[in-house]
PDB file of C-alpha atoms in Angstrom:
ATOM      1  CA  MET A   1      62.510 -16.302 -57.474  1.00  0.00           C
ATOM      2  CA  PHE A   2      59.274 -17.328 -55.823  1.00  0.00           C
ATOM      3  CA  SER A   3      60.258 -16.654 -52.223  1.00  0.00           C
ATOM      4  CA  ALA A   4      57.712 -13.839 -51.782  1.00  0.00           C
ATOM      5  CA  LEU A   5      54.946 -16.163 -52.921  1.00  0.00           C
ATOM      6  CA  ASP A   6      56.088 -18.860 -50.500  1.00  0.00           C
ATOM      7  CA  ILE A   7      56.278 -16.402 -47.602  1.00  0.00           C
ATOM      8  CA  SER A   8      52.728 -15.187 -48.207  1.00  0.00           C
ATOM      9  CA  THR A   9      51.507 -18.756 -48.574  1.00  0.00           C
ATOM     10  CA  SER A  10      53.029 -19.716 -45.224  1.00  0.00           C
ATOM     11  CA  ALA A  11      51.027 -16.868 -43.668  1.00  0.00           C
ATOM     12  CA  LEU A  12      47.855 -18.079 -45.384  1.00  0.00           C
ATOM     13  CA  VAL A  13      48.396 -21.550 -43.958  1.00  0.00           C
ATOM     14  CA  ALA A  14      49.109 -20.168 -40.477  1.00  0.00           C
ATOM     15  CA  GLN A  15      46.021 -17.953 -40.422  1.00  0.00           C
ATOM     16  CA  ARG A  16      43.913 -20.843 -41.615  1.00  0.00           C
ATOM     17  CA  ILE A  17      45.128 -22.957 -38.692  1.00  0.00           C
ATOM     18  CA  ARG A  18      44.253 -20.064 -36.391  1.00  0.00           C
ATOM     19  CA  ILE A  19      40.733 -19.962 -37.861  1.00  0.00           C
ATOM     20  CA  THR A  20      40.463 -23.710 -37.300  1.00  0.00           C
ATOM     21  CA  ALA A  21      41.240 -23.293 -33.595  1.00  0.00           C
ATOM     22  CA  ILE A  22      38.740 -20.445 -33.290  1.00  0.00           C
ATOM     23  CA  ALA A  23      36.098 -22.523 -35.071  1.00  0.00           C
ATOM     24  CA  GLY A  24      36.760 -25.282 -32.550  1.00  0.00           C
ATOM     25  CA  ASN A  25      36.325 -22.842 -29.663  1.00  0.00           C
ATOM     26  CA  ILE A  26      33.037 -21.501 -31.025  1.00  0.00           C
ATOM     27  CA  ALA A  27      31.771 -24.985 -31.837  1.00  0.00           C
ATOM     28  CA  ASN A  28      32.449 -26.124 -28.275  1.00  0.00           C
ATOM     29  CA  ILE A  29      30.985 -23.110 -26.544  1.00  0.00           C
ATOM     30  CA  SER A  30      28.493 -25.283 -24.647  1.00  0.00           C
ATOM     31  CA  THR A  31      30.487 -28.518 -24.446  1.00  0.00           C
ATOM     32  CA  THR A  32      30.473 -30.017 -20.982  1.00  0.00           C
ATOM     33  CA  HIS A  33      32.545 -33.129 -21.744  1.00  0.00           C
ATOM     34  CA  ASN A  34      36.161 -33.129 -22.808  1.00  0.00           C
ATOM     35  CA  GLU A  35      37.695 -35.193 -25.635  1.00  0.00           C
ATOM     36  CA  ARG A  36      37.974 -38.262 -23.349  1.00  0.00           C
ATOM     37  CA  GLY A  37      34.286 -38.104 -22.517  1.00  0.00           C
ATOM     38  CA  GLU A  38      34.917 -36.965 -18.943  1.00  0.00           C
ATOM     39  CA  PRO A  39      32.580 -34.298 -17.567  1.00  0.00           C
ATOM     40  CA  HIS A  40      34.906 -31.334 -17.962  1.00  0.00           C
ATOM     41  CA  PRO A  41      34.161 -28.120 -19.875  1.00  0.00           C
ATOM     42  CA  TYR A  42      36.031 -27.571 -23.126  1.00  0.00           C
ATOM     43  CA  GLN A  43      39.192 -25.542 -22.750  1.00  0.00           C
ATOM     44  CA  PRO A  44      39.625 -23.014 -25.538  1.00  0.00           C
ATOM     45  CA  ARG A  45      42.626 -23.384 -27.814  1.00  0.00           C
ATOM     46  CA  TYR A  46      44.695 -20.504 -29.107  1.00  0.00           C
ATOM     47  CA  VAL A  47      47.309 -20.759 -31.834  1.00  0.00           C
ATOM     48  CA  THR A  48      50.615 -18.957 -31.399  1.00  0.00           C
ATOM     49  CA  PHE A  49      52.916 -18.070 -34.289  1.00  0.00           C
ATOM     50  CA  GLN A  50      56.656 -17.823 -34.696  1.00  0.00           C
ATOM     51  CA  ALA A  51      58.906 -16.541 -37.459  1.00  0.00           C
ATOM     52  CA  ASP A  52      60.332 -19.211 -39.739  1.00  0.00           C
ATOM     53  CA  PRO A  53      63.737 -20.307 -38.403  1.00  0.00           C
ATOM     54  CA  ALA A  54      65.247 -19.867 -41.859  1.00  0.00           C
ATOM     55  CA  VAL A  55      65.740 -16.116 -41.853  1.00  0.00           C
ATOM     56  CA  GLY A  56      67.050 -14.847 -45.152  1.00  0.00           C
ATOM     57  CA  ALA A  57      68.829 -11.635 -46.021  1.00  0.00           C
ATOM     58  CA  PHE A  58      65.496  -9.874 -46.493  1.00  0.00           C
ATOM     59  CA  GLY A  59      63.855 -10.999 -43.274  1.00  0.00           C
ATOM     60  CA  ALA A  60      61.868 -14.004 -42.204  1.00  0.00           C
ATOM     61  CA  LYS A  61      61.123 -16.587 -44.843  1.00  0.00           C
ATOM     62  CA  GLY A  62      57.635 -17.034 -43.541  1.00  0.00           C
ATOM     63  CA  VAL A  63      55.622 -17.740 -40.455  1.00  0.00           C
ATOM     64  CA  ARG A  64      54.922 -20.963 -38.638  1.00  0.00           C
ATOM     65  CA  VAL A  65      52.574 -22.180 -35.973  1.00  0.00           C
ATOM     66  CA  SER A  66      54.752 -22.500 -32.896  1.00  0.00           C
ATOM     67  CA  GLY A  67      52.131 -24.202 -30.794  1.00  0.00           C
ATOM     68  CA  VAL A  68      48.599 -24.408 -29.549  1.00  0.00           C
ATOM     69  CA  ARG A  69      47.961 -22.933 -26.142  1.00  0.00           C
ATOM     70  CA  VAL A  70      45.248 -24.680 -24.135  1.00  0.00           C
ATOM     71  CA  GLU A  71      43.819 -22.067 -21.841  1.00  0.00           C
ATOM     72  CA  ASP A  72      42.873 -23.399 -18.427  1.00  0.00           C
ATOM     73  CA  ARG A  73      40.207 -20.958 -17.347  1.00  0.00           C
ATOM     74  CA  PRO A  74      37.759 -21.405 -14.505  1.00  0.00           C
ATOM     75  CA  PRO A  75      34.452 -22.634 -15.928  1.00  0.00           C
ATOM     76  CA  ARG A  76      31.357 -20.509 -16.352  1.00  0.00           C
ATOM     77  CA  TYR A  77      28.735 -21.861 -13.949  1.00  0.00           C
ATOM     78  CA  LYS A  78      25.110 -21.953 -14.973  1.00  0.00           C
ATOM     79  CA  TYR A  79      22.237 -23.092 -12.773  1.00  0.00           C
ATOM     80  CA  GLU A  80      20.626 -26.082 -14.510  1.00  0.00           C
ATOM     81  CA  PRO A  81      19.591 -28.678 -11.916  1.00  0.00           C
ATOM     82  CA  GLY A  82      18.014 -30.975 -14.533  1.00  0.00           C
ATOM     83  CA  HIS A  83      21.234 -31.256 -16.550  1.00  0.00           C
ATOM     84  CA  PRO A  84      22.941 -34.686 -16.370  1.00  0.00           C
ATOM     85  CA  ASP A  85      26.292 -32.977 -15.710  1.00  0.00           C
ATOM     86  CA  ALA A  86      24.978 -30.779 -12.905  1.00  0.00           C
ATOM     87  CA  ILE A  87      27.085 -30.772  -9.740  1.00  0.00           C
ATOM     88  CA  GLN A  88      25.400 -33.076  -7.232  1.00  0.00           C
ATOM     89  CA  GLN A  89      26.989 -32.034  -3.935  1.00  0.00           C
ATOM     90  CA  GLY A  90      28.380 -29.027  -2.174  1.00  0.00           C
ATOM     91  CA  PRO A  91      27.570 -25.352  -2.342  1.00  0.00           C
ATOM     92  CA  MET A  92      27.555 -25.411  -6.178  1.00  0.00           C
ATOM     93  CA  ARG A  93      24.783 -28.022  -6.258  1.00  0.00           C
ATOM     94  CA  GLY A  94      22.636 -27.804  -9.372  1.00  0.00           C
ATOM     95  CA  TYR A  95      25.187 -25.790 -11.332  1.00  0.00           C
ATOM     96  CA  VAL A  96      26.680 -26.963 -14.632  1.00  0.00           C
ATOM     97  CA  ALA A  97      30.265 -26.053 -15.571  1.00  0.00           C
ATOM     98  CA  TYR A  98      30.327 -24.578 -19.063  1.00  0.00           C
ATOM     99  CA  PRO A  99      33.430 -23.546 -21.032  1.00  0.00           C
ATOM    100  CA  ASN A 100      34.511 -20.001 -20.328  1.00  0.00           C
ATOM    101  CA  ILE A 101      34.576 -18.916 -23.961  1.00  0.00           C
ATOM    102  CA  ASN A 102      33.652 -15.372 -24.870  1.00  0.00           C
ATOM    103  CA  LEU A 103      31.946 -15.232 -28.249  1.00  0.00           C
ATOM    104  CA  MET A 104      32.837 -11.575 -28.622  1.00  0.00           C
ATOM    105  CA  THR A 105      36.589 -12.108 -28.391  1.00  0.00           C
ATOM    106  CA  GLU A 106      36.395 -15.258 -30.495  1.00  0.00           C
ATOM    107  CA  PHE A 107      34.650 -13.376 -33.287  1.00  0.00           C
ATOM    108  CA  THR A 108      37.102 -10.503 -33.060  1.00  0.00           C
ATOM    109  CA  ASP A 109      39.956 -12.995 -33.349  1.00  0.00           C
ATOM    110  CA  ALA A 110      38.267 -14.697 -36.293  1.00  0.00           C
ATOM    111  CA  LEU A 111      37.776 -11.364 -38.021  1.00  0.00           C
ATOM    112  CA  GLU A 112      41.395 -10.449 -37.422  1.00  0.00           C
ATOM    113  CA  ALA A 113      42.551 -13.770 -38.869  1.00  0.00           C
ATOM    114  CA  ALA A 114      40.298 -13.260 -41.880  1.00  0.00           C
ATOM    115  CA  ARG A 115      41.694  -9.777 -42.486  1.00  0.00           C
ATOM    116  CA  ALA A 116      45.259 -11.065 -42.137  1.00  0.00           C
ATOM    117  CA  TYR A 117      44.398 -13.760 -44.668  1.00  0.00           C
ATOM    118  CA  GLU A 118      43.076 -11.106 -47.031  1.00  0.00           C
ATOM    119  CA  ALA A 119      46.180  -8.976 -46.572  1.00  0.00           C
ATOM    120  CA  ASN A 120      48.436 -11.869 -47.496  1.00  0.00           C
ATOM    121  CA  LEU A 121      46.275 -12.623 -50.511  1.00  0.00           C
ATOM    122  CA  GLY A 122      46.823  -8.997 -51.514  1.00  0.00           C
ATOM    123  CA  ALA A 123      50.581  -9.441 -51.178  1.00  0.00           C
ATOM    124  CA  ILE A 124      50.391 -12.572 -53.347  1.00  0.00           C
ATOM    125  CA  GLU A 125      48.390 -10.648 -55.933  1.00  0.00           C
ATOM    126  CA  ILE A 126      51.011  -7.910 -56.077  1.00  0.00           C
ATOM    127  CA  THR A 127      53.878 -10.407 -56.339  1.00  0.00           C
ATOM    128  CA  LYS A 128      52.068 -12.252 -59.110  1.00  0.00           C
ATOM    129  CA  ASP A 129      51.337  -9.067 -61.014  1.00  0.00           C
ATOM    130  CA  MET A 130      54.937  -7.936 -60.708  1.00  0.00           C
ATOM    131  CA  THR A 131      56.232 -11.224 -62.070  1.00  0.00           C
ATOM    132  CA  GLN A 132      53.810 -11.144 -64.965  1.00  0.00           C
ATOM    133  CA  GLN A 133      54.608  -7.522 -65.720  1.00  0.00           C
ATOM    134  CA  THR A 134      58.304  -8.382 -65.759  1.00  0.00           C
ATOM    135  CA  LEU A 135      57.668 -10.831 -68.589  1.00  0.00           C
ATOM    136  CA  ARG A 136      56.767  -7.824 -70.720  1.00  0.00           C
ATOM    137  CA  ILE A 137      60.468  -6.956 -70.906  1.00  0.00           C
ATOM    138  CA  LEU A 138      60.939  -9.847 -73.303  1.00  0.00           C
ATOM    139  CA  ALA A 139      57.583  -9.792 -75.032  1.00  0.00           C
TER     140      ALA A 139
ATOM    141  CA  MET B   1      73.124 -23.951 -79.998  1.00  0.00           C
ATOM    142  CA  ASP B   2      76.706 -24.889 -79.214  1.00  0.00           C
ATOM    143  CA  ALA B   3      77.780 -21.593 -80.664  1.00  0.00           C
ATOM    144  CA  ILE B   4      75.958 -19.665 -77.982  1.00  0.00           C
ATOM    145  CA  ARG B   5      78.508 -20.037 -75.264  1.00  0.00           C
ATOM    146  CA  GLY B   6      80.038 -17.689 -72.870  1.00  0.00           C
ATOM    147  CA  ILE B   7      76.886 -16.329 -71.321  1.00  0.00           C
ATOM    148  CA  ASN B   8      77.234 -16.534 -67.580  1.00  0.00           C
ATOM    149  CA  PRO B   9      73.658 -16.962 -66.393  1.00  0.00           C
ATOM    150  CA  GLY B  10      74.431 -17.659 -62.758  1.00  0.00           C
ATOM    151  CA  SER B  11      75.569 -14.147 -62.062  1.00  0.00           C
ATOM    152  CA  LEU B  12      74.331 -11.823 -64.734  1.00  0.00           C
ATOM    153  CA  PRO B  13      76.702  -8.874 -64.646  1.00  0.00           C
ATOM    154  CA  MET B  14      74.274  -6.004 -64.811  1.00  0.00           C
ATOM    155  CA  GLY B  15      75.907  -2.957 -66.278  1.00  0.00           C
ATOM    156  CA  SER B  16      79.343  -4.493 -66.705  1.00  0.00           C
ATOM    157  CA  PRO B  17      79.251  -6.397 -69.989  1.00  0.00           C
ATOM    158  CA  GLN B  18      83.023  -6.804 -70.191  1.00  0.00           C
ATOM    159  CA  GLN B  19      82.757  -9.586 -67.630  1.00  0.00           C
ATOM    160  CA  VAL B  20      80.695 -11.790 -69.930  1.00  0.00           C
ATOM    161  CA  GLY B  21      82.565 -14.889 -70.929  1.00  0.00           C
ATOM    162  CA  SER B  22      85.537 -14.154 -68.760  1.00  0.00           C
ATOM    163  CA  THR B  23      84.949 -16.564 -65.902  1.00  0.00           C
ATOM    164  CA  GLN B  24      82.947 -19.696 -65.194  1.00  0.00           C
ATOM    165  CA  GLN B  25      82.076 -20.998 -68.624  1.00  0.00           C
ATOM    166  CA  THR B  26      78.548 -22.378 -68.346  1.00  0.00           C
ATOM    167  CA  ASP B  27      77.140 -24.151 -71.356  1.00  0.00           C
ATOM    168  CA  PHE B  28      74.043 -22.248 -72.423  1.00  0.00           C
ATOM    169  CA  ARG B  29      72.446 -25.446 -73.633  1.00  0.00           C
ATOM    170  CA  ASP B  30      72.899 -27.073 -70.229  1.00  0.00           C
ATOM    171  CA  PHE B  31      71.500 -24.022 -68.543  1.00  0.00           C
ATOM    172  CA  LEU B  32      68.474 -24.055 -70.817  1.00  0.00           C
ATOM    173  CA  LEU B  33      67.858 -27.766 -70.301  1.00  0.00           C
ATOM    174  CA  ARG B  34      68.212 -27.383 -66.564  1.00  0.00           C
ATOM    175  CA  SER B  35      65.683 -24.552 -66.559  1.00  0.00           C
ATOM    176  CA  ILE B  36      63.216 -26.564 -68.631  1.00  0.00           C
ATOM    177  CA  ARG B  37      63.632 -29.487 -66.258  1.00  0.00           C
ATOM    178  CA  GLU B  38      62.968 -27.194 -63.315  1.00  0.00           C
ATOM    179  CA  VAL B  39      59.801 -25.843 -64.936  1.00  0.00           C
ATOM    180  CA  ASN B  40      58.727 -29.414 -65.595  1.00  0.00           C
ATOM    181  CA  SER B  41      59.291 -30.479 -61.992  1.00  0.00           C
ATOM    182  CA  MET B  42      57.317 -27.433 -60.824  1.00  0.00           C
ATOM    183  CA  GLN B  43      54.400 -28.497 -62.987  1.00  0.00           C
ATOM    184  CA  GLN B  44      54.600 -32.049 -61.683  1.00  0.00           C
ATOM    185  CA  GLU B  45      54.612 -30.682 -58.156  1.00  0.00           C
ATOM    186  CA  ALA B  46      51.514 -28.598 -58.931  1.00  0.00           C
ATOM    187  CA  ASP B  47      49.813 -31.656 -60.437  1.00  0.00           C
ATOM    188  CA  ARG B  48      50.575 -33.696 -57.333  1.00  0.00           C
ATOM    189  CA  ALA B  49      49.259 -30.919 -55.093  1.00  0.00           C
ATOM    190  CA  VAL B  50      45.994 -30.692 -57.054  1.00  0.00           C
ATOM    191  CA  GLU B  51      45.666 -34.470 -56.914  1.00  0.00           C
ATOM    192  CA  ARG B  52      46.130 -34.470 -53.150  1.00  0.00           C
ATOM    193  CA  LEU B  53      43.546 -31.722 -52.767  1.00  0.00           C
ATOM    194  CA  MET B  54      41.068 -33.597 -54.938  1.00  0.00           C
ATOM    195  CA  LEU B  55      41.636 -36.788 -52.965  1.00  0.00           C
ATOM    196  CA  GLY B  56      40.703 -34.900 -49.833  1.00  0.00           C
ATOM    197  CA  GLU B  57      44.106 -35.123 -48.163  1.00  0.00           C
ATOM    198  CA  GLU B  58      45.271 -32.689 -45.518  1.00  0.00           C
ATOM    199  CA  VAL B  59      46.497 -29.880 -47.746  1.00  0.00           C
ATOM    200  CA  THR B  60      45.554 -26.235 -47.593  1.00  0.00           C
ATOM    201  CA  PRO B  61      44.014 -24.938 -50.809  1.00  0.00           C
ATOM    202  CA  ALA B  62      46.344 -21.938 -50.565  1.00  0.00           C
ATOM    203  CA  GLU B  63      49.410 -24.157 -50.870  1.00  0.00           C
ATOM    204  CA  VAL B  64      47.958 -25.972 -53.865  1.00  0.00           C
ATOM    205  CA  LEU B  65      47.000 -22.779 -55.660  1.00  0.00           C
ATOM    206  CA  THR B  66      50.419 -21.264 -54.988  1.00  0.00           C
ATOM    207  CA  ALA B  67      52.082 -24.341 -56.488  1.00  0.00           C
ATOM    208  CA  VAL B  68      49.863 -24.014 -59.570  1.00  0.00           C
ATOM    209  CA  GLN B  69      50.554 -20.290 -59.871  1.00  0.00           C
ATOM    210  CA  LYS B  70      54.299 -20.826 -59.563  1.00  0.00           C
ATOM    211  CA  ALA B  71      54.239 -23.480 -62.252  1.00  0.00           C
ATOM    212  CA  ASP B  72      52.194 -21.157 -64.474  1.00  0.00           C
ATOM    213  CA  ILE B  73      54.551 -18.206 -64.093  1.00  0.00           C
ATOM    214  CA  ALA B  74      57.610 -20.408 -64.613  1.00  0.00           C
ATOM    215  CA  PHE B  75      56.070 -21.834 -67.770  1.00  0.00           C
ATOM    216  CA  LYS B  76      55.186 -18.381 -69.092  1.00  0.00           C
ATOM    217  CA  LEU B  77      58.753 -17.211 -68.462  1.00  0.00           C
ATOM    218  CA  MET B  78      60.089 -20.271 -70.256  1.00  0.00           C
ATOM    219  CA  MET B  79      57.797 -19.603 -73.220  1.00  0.00           C
ATOM    220  CA  GLN B  80      58.979 -16.004 -73.430  1.00  0.00           C
ATOM    221  CA  ILE B  81      62.597 -17.133 -73.502  1.00  0.00           C
ATOM    222  CA  ARG B  82      61.755 -19.720 -76.139  1.00  0.00           C
ATOM    223  CA  ASN B  83      60.000 -17.097 -78.272  1.00  0.00           C
ATOM    224  CA  LYS B  84      62.998 -14.819 -77.987  1.00  0.00           C
ATOM    225  CA  LEU B  85      65.352 -17.622 -79.005  1.00  0.00           C
ATOM    226  CA  ILE B  86      63.243 -18.533 -82.027  1.00  0.00           C
ATOM    227  CA  GLN B  87      63.071 -14.881 -82.991  1.00  0.00           C
ATOM    228  CA  ALA B  88      66.845 -14.543 -82.797  1.00  0.00           C
ATOM    229  CA  TYR B  89      67.277 -17.742 -84.789  1.00  0.00           C
ATOM    230  CA  GLN B  90      64.953 -16.492 -87.529  1.00  0.00           C
ATOM    231  CA  GLU B  91      66.737 -13.179 -87.722  1.00  0.00           C
ATOM    232  CA  ILE B  92      70.029 -14.985 -88.232  1.00  0.00           C
ATOM    233  CA  GLN B  93      68.371 -17.139 -90.905  1.00  0.00           C
ATOM    234  CA  ASN B  94      67.379 -14.019 -92.793  1.00  0.00           C
ATOM    235  CA  ILE B  95      70.958 -12.792 -93.071  1.00  0.00           C
ATOM    236  CA  ARG B  96      72.006 -12.798 -96.734  1.00  0.00           C
ATOM    237  CA  VAL B  97      75.350 -14.340 -97.525  1.00  0.00           C
TER     238      VAL B  97
END
């Protein structure tokens, strides 16, 4: 009876996880140390989705996060000789390796996730209205 | 309530009323009690979800609100059925013998 509500909710949860990953990418746009404290630029994370394995007669019963892709991009080098993480030797001397995260694409992704969230909220609204309208048969 | 038997709620035969009461006798009282129990468990689930959200556990607000909404709709449906039953009961009461 409530399958449509559950399907839309699974999408809300999935898009929220996607937003979380994007927030992490934006937050770490100038992070030069990784999670173990080693001098390594942050690698952006991207969430991938998959259809719920339980596929009913009317299509997928929702969406799930299938995994988080850690993108191994070459760093963005910036000349900052005074930085403690600046490269000390070689031709790249004085450069600091920054994460190669593009704010533009991150924001576009975030906007897309937000719109998808809104769309699923709309679907929930319609389902809810329909159920409540149906009660009028008895009333 | 025992008199109201023969309704086959599992598979409501839309448009073919001659099937009613022919197969699979389900006690209407049992069906009603089961439904009420289900509504109750939905409300308990919603309560638990709200509690977890308030305690700051790892739950998405969307899931919690959906649980609450489901419990609300289920309760409203149950109330409508209850109203209808009471109405039918009162109409039978008003029959003159």
